[in-house]
Amino acid sequence: MASFNAAASASEDRYTLYGAPGSGATPIHAALTLIGAQVETVDMSPWEGESERERVSGVNPMRQVPALVLPSGELMTESAAILIWLGDRYPEAGLCPAPDDPLRARYLRWMVYLPAAIYSLFWVRDDPARLVPDTAAQPAMLDRSAERIAHCWHLMDTQIDEPAPYILGEKLSMLDLYVTVMSRWTPGRRRFYRVAPRMTQVVRRVDADPRLAEFWAARFPFTLDTGVQKD
């Protein structure tokens, strides 16, 4: 009875998600799709220029997406925090280890690693002048940051267990959704497949998950050769 009530509550919950297709809002939207909650999307693309950043500032003073309005009306930002919160709010969806699960520490480690080591680099890649005002030096920064992203993927791949069939074992988790979306960004899936062979099978499995087929087609269509890149 408890799981039935929880599932009913999820379908009645309404969220407003700020972000653009293919952005950091995408794993959140994918998670809400699997959870079965109602989602209204407001597309905003702060990497496209100052006018978009000003528009986002009315929602998030950091002028970044994603931002999520909860059913309570409270605003949440920071993609990892949102995913962790959603996983804990809807345990019946099975998208995260419970607090007393032996996998919980591993889950939290990698959920924080992704934005700290990889996602944060896109803030300067989206607008190199933020940290590198010399336009002649910006190509080197873009090359080196892409190398750093690839290196961080490789480090993660060498430290996880062999997926079985997902990163944390038998169940798809928020971590798999997060990695799947971010691995489509620079330096792209071809490079990701070379540096992260263990996680390659995971992201391909999530790409092909029939529960997300309609969602991917609508919000982040992707093939290896024509996939949308974040920057």
JSON list of C-alpha atoms in Angstrom, two decimals:
[
{"chain": "A", "resi": 1, "resn": "MET", "atom": "CA", "xyz": [0.00, 0.00, 0.00]},
{"chain": "A", "resi": 2, "resn": "ALA", "atom": "CA", "xyz": [2.83, 2.41, 0.79]},
{"chain": "A", "resi": 3, "resn": "SER", "atom": "CA", "xyz": [4.41, 2.06, -2.65]},
{"chain": "A", "resi": 4, "resn": "PHE", "atom": "CA", "xyz": [1.00, 2.54, -4.32]},
{"chain": "A", "resi": 5, "resn": "ASN", "atom": "CA", "xyz": [0.42, 5.78, -2.42]},
{"chain": "A", "resi": 6, "resn": "ALA", "atom": "CA", "xyz": [3.94, 6.99, -3.24]},
{"chain": "A", "resi": 7, "resn": "ALA", "atom": "CA", "xyz": [3.42, 6.28, -6.94]},
{"chain": "A", "resi": 8, "resn": "ALA", "atom": "CA", "xyz": [0.11, 8.11, -6.89]},
{"chain": "A", "resi": 9, "resn": "SER", "atom": "CA", "xyz": [1.79, 11.08, -5.24]},
{"chain": "A", "resi": 10, "resn": "ALA", "atom": "CA", "xyz": [4.51, 11.18, -7.90]},
{"chain": "A", "resi": 11, "resn": "SER", "atom": "CA", "xyz": [1.97, 11.39, -10.71]},
{"chain": "A", "resi": 12, "resn": "GLU", "atom": "CA", "xyz": [0.23, 14.26, -8.95]},
{"chain": "A", "resi": 13, "resn": "ASP", "atom": "CA", "xyz": [3.39, 16.27, -8.26]},
{"chain": "A", "resi": 14, "resn": "ARG", "atom": "CA", "xyz": [4.01, 19.20, -10.60]},
{"chain": "A", "resi": 15, "resn": "TYR", "atom": "CA", "xyz": [7.45, 20.68, -11.34]},
{"chain": "A", "resi": 16, "resn": "THR", "atom": "CA", "xyz": [8.69, 23.58, -13.43]},
{"chain": "A", "resi": 17, "resn": "LEU", "atom": "CA", "xyz": [12.11, 22.95, -14.97]},
{"chain": "A", "resi": 18, "resn": "TYR", "atom": "CA", "xyz": [14.24, 25.77, -16.37]},
{"chain": "A", "resi": 19, "resn": "GLY", "atom": "CA", "xyz": [16.88, 24.76, -18.90]},
{"chain": "A", "resi": 20, "resn": "ALA", "atom": "CA", "xyz": [17.34, 23.93, -22.56]},
{"chain": "A", "resi": 21, "resn": "PRO", "atom": "CA", "xyz": [17.25, 20.61, -24.40]},
{"chain": "A", "resi": 22, "resn": "GLY", "atom": "CA", "xyz": [20.64, 18.95, -24.04]},
{"chain": "A", "resi": 23, "resn": "SER", "atom": "CA", "xyz": [21.63, 21.06, -21.04]},
{"chain": "A", "resi": 24, "resn": "GLY", "atom": "CA", "xyz": [22.14, 20.03, -17.43]},
{"chain": "A", "resi": 25, "resn": "ALA", "atom": "CA", "xyz": [18.36, 20.08, -17.12]},
{"chain": "A", "resi": 26, "resn": "THR", "atom": "CA", "xyz": [18.18, 16.98, -19.32]},
{"chain": "A", "resi": 27, "resn": "PRO", "atom": "CA", "xyz": [19.11, 14.30, -16.75]},
{"chain": "A", "resi": 28, "resn": "ILE", "atom": "CA", "xyz": [16.64, 15.91, -14.33]},
{"chain": "A", "resi": 29, "resn": "HIS", "atom": "CA", "xyz": [13.89, 15.82, -16.93]},
{"chain": "A", "resi": 30, "resn": "ALA", "atom": "CA", "xyz": [14.78, 12.20, -17.74]},
{"chain": "A", "resi": 31, "resn": "ALA", "atom": "CA", "xyz": [14.58, 11.31, -14.04]},
{"chain": "A", "resi": 32, "resn": "LEU", "atom": "CA", "xyz": [11.19, 13.00, -13.66]},
{"chain": "A", "resi": 33, "resn": "THR", "atom": "CA", "xyz": [10.02, 11.10, -16.73]},
{"chain": "A", "resi": 34, "resn": "LEU", "atom": "CA", "xyz": [10.96, 7.79, -15.12]},
{"chain": "A", "resi": 35, "resn": "ILE", "atom": "CA", "xyz": [9.44, 8.90, -11.81]},
{"chain": "A", "resi": 36, "resn": "GLY", "atom": "CA", "xyz": [6.19, 9.80, -13.54]},
{"chain": "A", "resi": 37, "resn": "ALA", "atom": "CA", "xyz": [5.85, 13.36, -12.23]},
{"chain": "A", "resi": 38, "resn": "GLN", "atom": "CA", "xyz": [4.37, 16.23, -14.22]},
{"chain": "A", "resi": 39, "resn": "VAL", "atom": "CA", "xyz": [6.93, 18.62, -15.70]},
{"chain": "A", "resi": 40, "resn": "GLU", "atom": "CA", "xyz": [6.50, 22.03, -17.32]},
{"chain": "A", "resi": 41, "resn": "THR", "atom": "CA", "xyz": [9.65, 23.10, -19.17]},
{"chain": "A", "resi": 42, "resn": "VAL", "atom": "CA", "xyz": [10.87, 26.65, -19.70]},
{"chain": "A", "resi": 43, "resn": "ASP", "atom": "CA", "xyz": [13.72, 26.69, -22.20]},
{"chain": "A", "resi": 44, "resn": "MET", "atom": "CA", "xyz": [16.62, 28.98, -21.40]},
{"chain": "A", "resi": 45, "resn": "SER", "atom": "CA", "xyz": [20.14, 28.85, -22.87]},
{"chain": "A", "resi": 46, "resn": "PRO", "atom": "CA", "xyz": [22.56, 31.09, -20.92]},
{"chain": "A", "resi": 47, "resn": "TRP", "atom": "CA", "xyz": [25.53, 29.96, -23.03]},
{"chain": "A", "resi": 48, "resn": "GLU", "atom": "CA", "xyz": [23.96, 31.64, -26.06]},
{"chain": "A", "resi": 49, "resn": "GLY", "atom": "CA", "xyz": [24.72, 35.17, -24.90]},
{"chain": "A", "resi": 50, "resn": "GLU", "atom": "CA", "xyz": [24.19, 37.98, -22.43]},
{"chain": "A", "resi": 51, "resn": "SER", "atom": "CA", "xyz": [20.50, 38.45, -23.17]},
{"chain": "A", "resi": 52, "resn": "GLU", "atom": "CA", "xyz": [19.78, 34.82, -22.27]},
{"chain": "A", "resi": 53, "resn": "ARG", "atom": "CA", "xyz": [21.91, 35.10, -19.12]},
{"chain": "A", "resi": 54, "resn": "GLU", "atom": "CA", "xyz": [19.93, 38.15, -18.07]},
{"chain": "A", "resi": 55, "resn": "ARG", "atom": "CA", "xyz": [16.74, 36.20, -18.63]},
{"chain": "A", "resi": 56, "resn": "VAL", "atom": "CA", "xyz": [18.00, 33.35, -16.47]},
{"chain": "A", "resi": 57, "resn": "SER", "atom": "CA", "xyz": [19.05, 35.77, -13.71]},
{"chain": "A", "resi": 58, "resn": "GLY", "atom": "CA", "xyz": [15.37, 36.34, -12.93]},
{"chain": "A", "resi": 59, "resn": "VAL", "atom": "CA", "xyz": [15.19, 32.69, -11.91]},
{"chain": "A", "resi": 60, "resn": "ASN", "atom": "CA", "xyz": [18.70, 31.96, -10.66]},
{"chain": "A", "resi": 61, "resn": "PRO", "atom": "CA", "xyz": [21.04, 34.81, -9.65]},
{"chain": "A", "resi": 62, "resn": "MET", "atom": "CA", "xyz": [23.98, 32.62, -10.72]},
{"chain": "A", "resi": 63, "resn": "ARG", "atom": "CA", "xyz": [22.55, 32.99, -14.25]},
{"chain": "A", "resi": 64, "resn": "GLN", "atom": "CA", "xyz": [22.81, 29.26, -14.79]},
{"chain": "A", "resi": 65, "resn": "VAL", "atom": "CA", "xyz": [20.48, 26.37, -15.51]},
{"chain": "A", "resi": 66, "resn": "PRO", "atom": "CA", "xyz": [19.07, 24.00, -14.48]},
{"chain": "A", "resi": 67, "resn": "ALA", "atom": "CA", "xyz": [16.65, 25.36, -11.92]},
{"chain": "A", "resi": 68, "resn": "LEU", "atom": "CA", "xyz": [13.68, 23.41, -10.64]},
{"chain": "A", "resi": 69, "resn": "VAL", "atom": "CA", "xyz": [10.56, 24.71, -8.92]},
{"chain": "A", "resi": 70, "resn": "LEU", "atom": "CA", "xyz": [9.37, 22.02, -6.52]},
{"chain": "A", "resi": 71, "resn": "PRO", "atom": "CA", "xyz": [5.71, 21.18, -5.82]},
{"chain": "A", "resi": 72, "resn": "SER", "atom": "CA", "xyz": [6.10, 23.20, -2.62]},
{"chain": "A", "resi": 73, "resn": "GLY", "atom": "CA", "xyz": [7.08, 26.27, -4.64]},
{"chain": "A", "resi": 74, "resn": "GLU", "atom": "CA", "xyz": [10.68, 26.19, -3.44]},
{"chain": "A", "resi": 75, "resn": "LEU", "atom": "CA", "xyz": [13.40, 26.71, -6.05]},
{"chain": "A", "resi": 76, "resn": "MET", "atom": "CA", "xyz": [16.31, 24.25, -6.31]},
{"chain": "A", "resi": 77, "resn": "THR", "atom": "CA", "xyz": [19.47, 24.73, -8.36]},
{"chain": "A", "resi": 78, "resn": "GLU", "atom": "CA", "xyz": [22.58, 22.57, -8.91]},
{"chain": "A", "resi": 79, "resn": "SER", "atom": "CA", "xyz": [21.93, 19.51, -11.03]},
{"chain": "A", "resi": 80, "resn": "ALA", "atom": "CA", "xyz": [23.57, 16.95, -8.72]},
{"chain": "A", "resi": 81, "resn": "ALA", "atom": "CA", "xyz": [21.67, 18.23, -5.69]},
{"chain": "A", "resi": 82, "resn": "ILE", "atom": "CA", "xyz": [18.38, 18.09, -7.60]},
{"chain": "A", "resi": 83, "resn": "LEU", "atom": "CA", "xyz": [19.00, 14.53, -8.80]},
{"chain": "A", "resi": 84, "resn": "ILE", "atom": "CA", "xyz": [19.99, 13.33, -5.33]},
{"chain": "A", "resi": 85, "resn": "TRP", "atom": "CA", "xyz": [16.92, 15.02, -3.82]},
{"chain": "A", "resi": 86, "resn": "LEU", "atom": "CA", "xyz": [14.57, 13.50, -6.40]},
{"chain": "A", "resi": 87, "resn": "GLY", "atom": "CA", "xyz": [16.02, 10.05, -5.85]},
{"chain": "A", "resi": 88, "resn": "ASP", "atom": "CA", "xyz": [15.44, 10.31, -2.12]},
{"chain": "A", "resi": 89, "resn": "ARG", "atom": "CA", "xyz": [11.95, 11.81, -2.51]},
{"chain": "A", "resi": 90, "resn": "TYR", "atom": "CA", "xyz": [10.76, 8.98, -4.74]},
{"chain": "A", "resi": 91, "resn": "PRO", "atom": "CA", "xyz": [12.41, 5.80, -3.43]},
{"chain": "A", "resi": 92, "resn": "GLU", "atom": "CA", "xyz": [9.79, 3.69, -5.17]},
{"chain": "A", "resi": 93, "resn": "ALA", "atom": "CA", "xyz": [11.37, 4.69, -8.51]},
{"chain": "A", "resi": 94, "resn": "GLY", "atom": "CA", "xyz": [14.56, 2.90, -7.47]},
{"chain": "A", "resi": 95, "resn": "LEU", "atom": "CA", "xyz": [16.85, 5.54, -8.95]},
{"chain": "A", "resi": 96, "resn": "CYS", "atom": "CA", "xyz": [19.27, 5.82, -6.03]},
{"chain": "A", "resi": 97, "resn": "PRO", "atom": "CA", "xyz": [20.62, 3.70, -3.18]},
{"chain": "A", "resi": 98, "resn": "ALA", "atom": "CA", "xyz": [18.88, 4.26, 0.14]},
{"chain": "A", "resi": 99, "resn": "PRO", "atom": "CA", "xyz": [20.84, 6.06, 2.89]},
{"chain": "A", "resi": 100, "resn": "ASP", "atom": "CA", "xyz": [21.63, 2.74, 4.57]},
{"chain": "A", "resi": 101, "resn": "ASP", "atom": "CA", "xyz": [22.54, 0.92, 1.34]},
{"chain": "A", "resi": 102, "resn": "PRO", "atom": "CA", "xyz": [26.23, -0.11, 1.07]},
{"chain": "A", "resi": 103, "resn": "LEU", "atom": "CA", "xyz": [26.28, 1.53, -2.38]},
{"chain": "A", "resi": 104, "resn": "ARG", "atom": "CA", "xyz": [25.25, 4.93, -1.00]},
{"chain": "A", "resi": 105, "resn": "ALA", "atom": "CA", "xyz": [28.80, 6.21, -0.41]},
{"chain": "A", "resi": 106, "resn": "ARG", "atom": "CA", "xyz": [29.85, 5.23, -3.93]},
{"chain": "A", "resi": 107, "resn": "TYR", "atom": "CA", "xyz": [26.76, 6.87, -5.38]},
{"chain": "A", "resi": 108, "resn": "LEU", "atom": "CA", "xyz": [27.36, 10.16, -3.57]},
{"chain": "A", "resi": 109, "resn": "ARG", "atom": "CA", "xyz": [31.04, 10.16, -4.46]},
{"chain": "A", "resi": 110, "resn": "TRP", "atom": "CA", "xyz": [30.43, 10.02, -8.20]},
{"chain": "A", "resi": 111, "resn": "MET", "atom": "CA", "xyz": [27.35, 12.24, -8.16]},
{"chain": "A", "resi": 112, "resn": "VAL", "atom": "CA", "xyz": [29.53, 15.00, -6.68]},
{"chain": "A", "resi": 113, "resn": "TYR", "atom": "CA", "xyz": [32.58, 14.16, -8.78]},
{"chain": "A", "resi": 114, "resn": "LEU", "atom": "CA", "xyz": [30.74, 14.82, -12.05]},
{"chain": "A", "resi": 115, "resn": "PRO", "atom": "CA", "xyz": [29.90, 18.50, -11.45]},
{"chain": "A", "resi": 116, "resn": "ALA", "atom": "CA", "xyz": [33.10, 19.18, -9.49]},
{"chain": "A", "resi": 117, "resn": "ALA", "atom": "CA", "xyz": [35.56, 17.67, -11.99]},
{"chain": "A", "resi": 118, "resn": "ILE", "atom": "CA", "xyz": [33.76, 17.89, -15.35]},
{"chain": "A", "resi": 119, "resn": "TYR", "atom": "CA", "xyz": [30.57, 19.97, -15.48]},
{"chain": "A", "resi": 120, "resn": "SER", "atom": "CA", "xyz": [32.23, 23.01, -13.91]},
{"chain": "A", "resi": 121, "resn": "LEU", "atom": "CA", "xyz": [34.62, 23.31, -16.86]},
{"chain": "A", "resi": 122, "resn": "PHE", "atom": "CA", "xyz": [31.75, 24.20, -19.17]},
{"chain": "A", "resi": 123, "resn": "TRP", "atom": "CA", "xyz": [31.24, 27.51, -17.38]},
{"chain": "A", "resi": 124, "resn": "VAL", "atom": "CA", "xyz": [34.41, 28.85, -18.99]},
{"chain": "A", "resi": 125, "resn": "ARG", "atom": "CA", "xyz": [34.03, 26.83, -22.20]},
{"chain": "A", "resi": 126, "resn": "ASP", "atom": "CA", "xyz": [30.61, 28.43, -22.78]},
{"chain": "A", "resi": 127, "resn": "ASP", "atom": "CA", "xyz": [32.24, 31.88, -22.74]},
{"chain": "A", "resi": 128, "resn": "PRO", "atom": "CA", "xyz": [36.05, 31.67, -22.79]},
{"chain": "A", "resi": 129, "resn": "ALA", "atom": "CA", "xyz": [36.38, 35.42, -22.20]},
{"chain": "A", "resi": 130, "resn": "ARG", "atom": "CA", "xyz": [35.18, 34.88, -18.64]},
{"chain": "A", "resi": 131, "resn": "LEU", "atom": "CA", "xyz": [38.66, 33.68, -17.68]},
{"chain": "A", "resi": 132, "resn": "VAL", "atom": "CA", "xyz": [40.73, 34.13, -20.85]},
{"chain": "A", "resi": 133, "resn": "PRO", "atom": "CA", "xyz": [40.17, 37.64, -22.25]},
{"chain": "A", "resi": 134, "resn": "ASP", "atom": "CA", "xyz": [42.96, 37.22, -24.82]},
{"chain": "A", "resi": 135, "resn": "THR", "atom": "CA", "xyz": [41.18, 35.78, -27.85]},
{"chain": "A", "resi": 136, "resn": "ALA", "atom": "CA", "xyz": [44.47, 34.41, -29.19]},
{"chain": "A", "resi": 137, "resn": "ALA", "atom": "CA", "xyz": [44.82, 32.25, -26.08]},
{"chain": "A", "resi": 138, "resn": "GLN", "atom": "CA", "xyz": [41.27, 30.92, -26.06]},
{"chain": "A", "resi": 139, "resn": "PRO", "atom": "CA", "xyz": [41.80, 28.02, -28.51]},
{"chain": "A", "resi": 140, "resn": "ALA", "atom": "CA", "xyz": [44.51, 26.61, -26.24]},
{"chain": "A", "resi": 141, "resn": "MET", "atom": "CA", "xyz": [42.18, 26.87, -23.26]},
{"chain": "A", "resi": 142, "resn": "LEU", "atom": "CA", "xyz": [39.42, 25.06, -25.17]},
{"chain": "A", "resi": 143, "resn": "ASP", "atom": "CA", "xyz": [41.82, 22.31, -26.21]},
{"chain": "A", "resi": 144, "resn": "ARG", "atom": "CA", "xyz": [43.22, 21.86, -22.72]},
{"chain": "A", "resi": 145, "resn": "SER", "atom": "CA", "xyz": [39.82, 21.88, -21.04]},
{"chain": "A", "resi": 146, "resn": "ALA", "atom": "CA", "xyz": [38.60, 19.23, -23.48]},
{"chain": "A", "resi": 147, "resn": "GLU", "atom": "CA", "xyz": [41.66, 17.15, -22.61]},
{"chain": "A", "resi": 148, "resn": "ARG", "atom": "CA", "xyz": [40.94, 17.62, -18.92]},
{"chain": "A", "resi": 149, "resn": "ILE", "atom": "CA", "xyz": [37.34, 16.46, -19.37]},
{"chain": "A", "resi": 150, "resn": "ALA", "atom": "CA", "xyz": [38.50, 13.34, -21.22]},
{"chain": "A", "resi": 151, "resn": "HIS", "atom": "CA", "xyz": [41.08, 12.67, -18.50]},
{"chain": "A", "resi": 152, "resn": "CYS", "atom": "CA", "xyz": [38.47, 12.97, -15.75]},
{"chain": "A", "resi": 153, "resn": "TRP", "atom": "CA", "xyz": [36.20, 10.53, -17.58]},
{"chain": "A", "resi": 154, "resn": "HIS", "atom": "CA", "xyz": [39.09, 8.11, -17.83]},
{"chain": "A", "resi": 155, "resn": "LEU", "atom": "CA", "xyz": [39.91, 8.43, -14.12]},
{"chain": "A", "resi": 156, "resn": "MET", "atom": "CA", "xyz": [36.31, 7.69, -13.18]},
{"chain": "A", "resi": 157, "resn": "ASP", "atom": "CA", "xyz": [36.16, 4.74, -15.57]},
{"chain": "A", "resi": 158, "resn": "THR", "atom": "CA", "xyz": [39.26, 3.14, -14.07]},
{"chain": "A", "resi": 159, "resn": "GLN", "atom": "CA", "xyz": [37.90, 3.44, -10.51]},
{"chain": "A", "resi": 160, "resn": "ILE", "atom": "CA", "xyz": [34.40, 2.04, -10.91]},
{"chain": "A", "resi": 161, "resn": "ASP", "atom": "CA", "xyz": [33.58, -1.65, -10.80]},
{"chain": "A", "resi": 162, "resn": "GLU", "atom": "CA", "xyz": [32.74, -3.40, -14.05]},
{"chain": "A", "resi": 163, "resn": "PRO", "atom": "CA", "xyz": [29.12, -2.27, -14.71]},
{"chain": "A", "resi": 164, "resn": "ALA", "atom": "CA", "xyz": [26.59, -5.01, -14.12]},
{"chain": "A", "resi": 165, "resn": "PRO", "atom": "CA", "xyz": [24.87, -3.72, -16.21]},
{"chain": "A", "resi": 166, "resn": "TYR", "atom": "CA", "xyz": [24.77, -0.19, -14.73]},
{"chain": "A", "resi": 167, "resn": "ILE", "atom": "CA", "xyz": [27.43, 1.75, -12.86]},
{"chain": "A", "resi": 168, "resn": "LEU", "atom": "CA", "xyz": [26.10, 0.77, -9.44]},
{"chain": "A", "resi": 169, "resn": "GLY", "atom": "CA", "xyz": [24.98, -2.71, -10.37]},
{"chain": "A", "resi": 170, "resn": "GLU", "atom": "CA", "xyz": [21.67, -4.11, -11.55]},
{"chain": "A", "resi": 171, "resn": "LYS", "atom": "CA", "xyz": [19.51, -0.98, -11.33]},
{"chain": "A", "resi": 172, "resn": "LEU", "atom": "CA", "xyz": [19.58, 2.15, -13.46]},
{"chain": "A", "resi": 173, "resn": "SER", "atom": "CA", "xyz": [20.29, 5.13, -11.22]},
{"chain": "A", "resi": 174, "resn": "MET", "atom": "CA", "xyz": [20.53, 8.91, -11.32]},
{"chain": "A", "resi": 175, "resn": "LEU", "atom": "CA", "xyz": [24.26, 8.41, -11.83]},
{"chain": "A", "resi": 176, "resn": "ASP", "atom": "CA", "xyz": [23.69, 6.57, -15.11]},
{"chain": "A", "resi": 177, "resn": "LEU", "atom": "CA", "xyz": [21.36, 9.33, -16.36]},
{"chain": "A", "resi": 178, "resn": "TYR", "atom": "CA", "xyz": [23.89, 12.02, -15.39]},
{"chain": "A", "resi": 179, "resn": "VAL", "atom": "CA", "xyz": [26.80, 10.28, -17.13]},
{"chain": "A", "resi": 180, "resn": "THR", "atom": "CA", "xyz": [24.74, 9.51, -20.24]},
{"chain": "A", "resi": 181, "resn": "VAL", "atom": "CA", "xyz": [23.85, 13.16, -20.82]},
{"chain": "A", "resi": 182, "resn": "MET", "atom": "CA", "xyz": [27.24, 14.64, -19.93]},
{"chain": "A", "resi": 183, "resn": "SER", "atom": "CA", "xyz": [29.07, 12.11, -22.10]},
{"chain": "A", "resi": 184, "resn": "ARG", "atom": "CA", "xyz": [27.28, 13.55, -25.13]},
{"chain": "A", "resi": 185, "resn": "TRP", "atom": "CA", "xyz": [28.97, 16.90, -24.51]},
{"chain": "A", "resi": 186, "resn": "THR", "atom": "CA", "xyz": [32.51, 17.94, -25.49]},
{"chain": "A", "resi": 187, "resn": "PRO", "atom": "CA", "xyz": [34.79, 16.19, -26.29]},
{"chain": "A", "resi": 188, "resn": "GLY", "atom": "CA", "xyz": [31.99, 13.98, -27.57]},
{"chain": "A", "resi": 189, "resn": "ARG", "atom": "CA", "xyz": [30.97, 10.36, -27.47]},
{"chain": "A", "resi": 190, "resn": "ARG", "atom": "CA", "xyz": [33.68, 9.05, -29.80]},
{"chain": "A", "resi": 191, "resn": "ARG", "atom": "CA", "xyz": [36.33, 10.28, -27.37]},
{"chain": "A", "resi": 192, "resn": "PHE", "atom": "CA", "xyz": [34.29, 9.11, -24.40]},
{"chain": "A", "resi": 193, "resn": "TYR", "atom": "CA", "xyz": [34.11, 5.59, -25.83]},
{"chain": "A", "resi": 194, "resn": "ARG", "atom": "CA", "xyz": [37.92, 5.51, -26.10]},
{"chain": "A", "resi": 195, "resn": "VAL", "atom": "CA", "xyz": [38.70, 6.84, -22.62]},
{"chain": "A", "resi": 196, "resn": "ALA", "atom": "CA", "xyz": [35.80, 5.25, -20.71]},
{"chain": "A", "resi": 197, "resn": "PRO", "atom": "CA", "xyz": [35.22, 1.75, -22.11]},
{"chain": "A", "resi": 198, "resn": "ARG", "atom": "CA", "xyz": [33.50, 0.48, -18.96]},
{"chain": "A", "resi": 199, "resn": "MET", "atom": "CA", "xyz": [30.93, 3.26, -18.94]},
{"chain": "A", "resi": 200, "resn": "THR", "atom": "CA", "xyz": [30.45, 3.01, -22.72]},
{"chain": "A", "resi": 201, "resn": "GLN", "atom": "CA", "xyz": [28.15, 0.02, -22.36]},
{"chain": "A", "resi": 202, "resn": "VAL", "atom": "CA", "xyz": [26.15, 1.89, -19.70]},
{"chain": "A", "resi": 203, "resn": "VAL", "atom": "CA", "xyz": [25.50, 5.03, -21.74]},
{"chain": "A", "resi": 204, "resn": "ARG", "atom": "CA", "xyz": [24.57, 3.00, -24.80]},
{"chain": "A", "resi": 205, "resn": "ARG", "atom": "CA", "xyz": [22.11, 1.05, -22.68]},
{"chain": "A", "resi": 206, "resn": "VAL", "atom": "CA", "xyz": [20.54, 4.24, -21.32]},
{"chain": "A", "resi": 207, "resn": "ASP", "atom": "CA", "xyz": [20.45, 5.77, -24.83]},
{"chain": "A", "resi": 208, "resn": "ALA", "atom": "CA", "xyz": [18.38, 2.77, -25.91]},
{"chain": "A", "resi": 209, "resn": "ASP", "atom": "CA", "xyz": [16.12, 2.49, -22.85]},
{"chain": "A", "resi": 210, "resn": "PRO", "atom": "CA", "xyz": [12.57, 2.20, -24.26]},
{"chain": "A", "resi": 211, "resn": "ARG", "atom": "CA", "xyz": [11.14, 4.07, -21.28]},
{"chain": "A", "resi": 212, "resn": "LEU", "atom": "CA", "xyz": [13.09, 7.14, -22.42]},
{"chain": "A", "resi": 213, "resn": "ALA", "atom": "CA", "xyz": [12.75, 6.78, -26.20]},
{"chain": "A", "resi": 214, "resn": "GLU", "atom": "CA", "xyz": [10.05, 9.43, -26.55]},
{"chain": "A", "resi": 215, "resn": "PHE", "atom": "CA", "xyz": [11.82, 11.74, -24.13]},
{"chain": "A", "resi": 216, "resn": "TRP", "atom": "CA", "xyz": [15.18, 11.53, -25.92]},
{"chain": "A", "resi": 217, "resn": "ALA", "atom": "CA", "xyz": [13.52, 12.14, -29.28]},
{"chain": "A", "resi": 218, "resn": "ALA", "atom": "CA", "xyz": [11.76, 15.25, -27.99]},
{"chain": "A", "resi": 219, "resn": "ARG", "atom": "CA", "xyz": [14.40, 16.79, -25.75]},
{"chain": "A", "resi": 220, "resn": "PHE", "atom": "CA", "xyz": [17.85, 15.51, -26.76]},
{"chain": "A", "resi": 221, "resn": "PRO", "atom": "CA", "xyz": [17.91, 13.53, -30.03]},
{"chain": "A", "resi": 222, "resn": "PHE", "atom": "CA", "xyz": [21.25, 11.87, -30.48]},
{"chain": "A", "resi": 223, "resn": "THR", "atom": "CA", "xyz": [23.24, 9.66, -32.79]},
{"chain": "A", "resi": 224, "resn": "LEU", "atom": "CA", "xyz": [26.98, 9.16, -32.66]},
{"chain": "A", "resi": 225, "resn": "ASP", "atom": "CA", "xyz": [27.52, 11.23, -35.81]},
{"chain": "A", "resi": 226, "resn": "THR", "atom": "CA", "xyz": [24.89, 13.94, -35.38]},
{"chain": "A", "resi": 227, "resn": "GLY", "atom": "CA", "xyz": [24.38, 14.19, -31.62]},
{"chain": "A", "resi": 228, "resn": "VAL", "atom": "CA", "xyz": [23.87, 17.69, -30.28]},
{"chain": "A", "resi": 229, "resn": "GLN", "atom": "CA", "xyz": [26.90, 19.01, -28.42]},
{"chain": "A", "resi": 230, "resn": "LYS", "atom": "CA", "xyz": [26.37, 21.35, -25.48]},
{"chain": "A", "resi": 231, "resn": "ASP", "atom": "CA", "xyz": [28.92, 23.86, -26.69]}
]
